[in-house]
mmCIF file of C-alpha atoms in Angstrom:
data_model
loop_
_atom_site.group_PDB
_atom_site.id
_atom_site.type_symbol
_atom_site.label_atom_id
_atom_site.label_comp_id
_atom_site.label_asym_id
_atom_site.label_seq_id
_atom_site.Cartn_x
_atom_site.Cartn_y
_atom_site.Cartn_z
ATOM 1 C CA MET Z 229 16.264 -35.063 -24.054
ATOM 2 C CA ARG Z 230 18.278 -38.204 -23.332
ATOM 3 C CA GLN Z 231 21.975 -38.004 -22.640
ATOM 4 C CA THR Z 232 24.653 -40.658 -22.328
ATOM 5 C CA GLY Z 233 27.525 -41.110 -19.938
ATOM 6 C CA THR Z 234 29.714 -43.458 -17.929
ATOM 7 C CA VAL Z 235 29.300 -44.403 -14.279
ATOM 8 C CA LYS Z 236 32.273 -42.790 -12.557
ATOM 9 C CA PHE Z 237 31.501 -44.028 -9.043
ATOM 10 C CA PHE Z 238 28.666 -45.930 -7.371
ATOM 11 C CA ASN Z 239 28.478 -47.093 -3.753
ATOM 12 C CA GLN Z 240 25.812 -49.808 -3.474
ATOM 13 C CA SER Z 241 25.793 -49.787 0.333
ATOM 14 C CA LYS Z 242 25.285 -46.006 0.533
ATOM 15 C CA GLY Z 243 22.901 -45.998 -2.429
ATOM 16 C CA PHE Z 244 24.328 -43.260 -4.618
ATOM 17 C CA GLY Z 245 26.958 -42.443 -7.199
ATOM 18 C CA PHE Z 246 27.935 -40.172 -10.082
ATOM 19 C CA ILE Z 247 27.769 -40.349 -13.863
ATOM 20 C CA GLN Z 248 30.257 -38.535 -16.092
ATOM 21 C CA PRO Z 249 28.243 -37.191 -19.066
ATOM 22 C CA ASP Z 250 29.696 -37.681 -22.541
ATOM 23 C CA ASP Z 251 29.240 -33.975 -23.304
ATOM 24 C CA GLY Z 252 31.902 -33.066 -20.726
ATOM 25 C CA THR Z 253 29.582 -31.245 -18.347
ATOM 26 C CA LYS Z 254 29.715 -31.611 -14.561
ATOM 27 C CA ASP Z 255 29.262 -35.107 -13.077
ATOM 28 C CA LEU Z 256 25.656 -35.977 -12.271
ATOM 29 C CA PHE Z 257 24.275 -37.467 -9.076
ATOM 30 C CA VAL Z 258 22.384 -40.761 -9.349
ATOM 31 C CA HIS Z 259 20.406 -42.309 -6.484
ATOM 32 C CA ILE Z 260 19.705 -46.010 -5.927
ATOM 33 C CA SER Z 261 15.934 -45.365 -6.019
ATOM 34 C CA ASP Z 262 16.237 -44.126 -9.615
ATOM 35 C CA VAL Z 263 18.400 -47.140 -10.501
ATOM 36 C CA GLU Z 264 15.785 -49.499 -9.026
ATOM 37 C CA ARG Z 265 12.905 -47.708 -10.794
ATOM 38 C CA SER Z 266 14.795 -48.185 -14.054
ATOM 39 C CA GLY Z 267 14.981 -51.950 -13.514
ATOM 40 C CA ILE Z 268 18.787 -52.079 -13.570
ATOM 41 C CA PRO Z 269 19.891 -54.714 -11.028
ATOM 42 C CA VAL Z 270 23.436 -53.445 -10.377
ATOM 43 C CA VAL Z 271 25.353 -50.294 -11.318
ATOM 44 C CA ASP Z 272 29.131 -50.584 -11.557
ATOM 45 C CA GLU Z 273 31.916 -48.164 -12.402
ATOM 46 C CA GLY Z 274 32.518 -47.969 -16.136
ATOM 47 C CA MET Z 275 28.952 -48.895 -17.149
ATOM 48 C CA ARG Z 276 27.499 -46.941 -20.043
ATOM 49 C CA LEU Z 277 24.061 -45.458 -19.417
ATOM 50 C CA SER Z 278 21.590 -43.176 -21.083
ATOM 51 C CA PHE Z 279 19.446 -40.991 -18.855
ATOM 52 C CA GLU Z 280 17.314 -37.895 -18.491
ATOM 53 C CA LEU Z 281 17.944 -34.993 -16.127
ATOM 54 C CA LEU Z 282 15.648 -33.895 -13.333
ATOM 55 C CA PRO Z 283 16.253 -30.989 -10.938
ATOM 56 C CA ASP Z 284 17.134 -32.262 -7.456
ATOM 57 C CA ALA Z 285 14.470 -31.441 -4.860
ATOM 58 C CA SER Z 286 17.134 -30.231 -2.413
ATOM 59 C CA GLY Z 287 18.498 -27.737 -4.949
ATOM 60 C CA LYS Z 288 21.895 -29.406 -5.328
ATOM 61 C CA GLY Z 289 21.727 -29.530 -9.111
ATOM 62 C CA PRO Z 290 20.321 -31.994 -11.621
ATOM 63 C CA LYS Z 291 20.240 -35.746 -11.100
ATOM 64 C CA ALA Z 292 20.127 -38.624 -13.565
ATOM 65 C CA VAL Z 293 16.771 -40.420 -13.842
ATOM 66 C CA ARG Z 294 15.036 -42.888 -16.200
ATOM 67 C CA LEU Z 295 18.290 -44.784 -16.694
ATOM 68 C CA GLU Z 296 18.873 -47.299 -19.488
ATOM 69 C CA LEU Z 297 21.860 -49.518 -20.219
ATOM 70 C CA GLU Z 298 23.775 -48.580 -23.363
ATOM 71 C CA GLY Z 299 25.423 -51.073 -25.703
#
């Protein structure tokens, strides 16, 4: 199921950031590799995205994947 949210923070040089979901749940981790796989050239604070959730392999909680720009 796709969700939507707003990029709260993204550090291009470190390659990660967080998305604040619209449903008010906990912020979600997003990694640069998932951004690149989605074909989005740059992620900036305040961008609106839709995404799917995938459990993080390290067990730190879900991460945002299959990102798409919204509106």
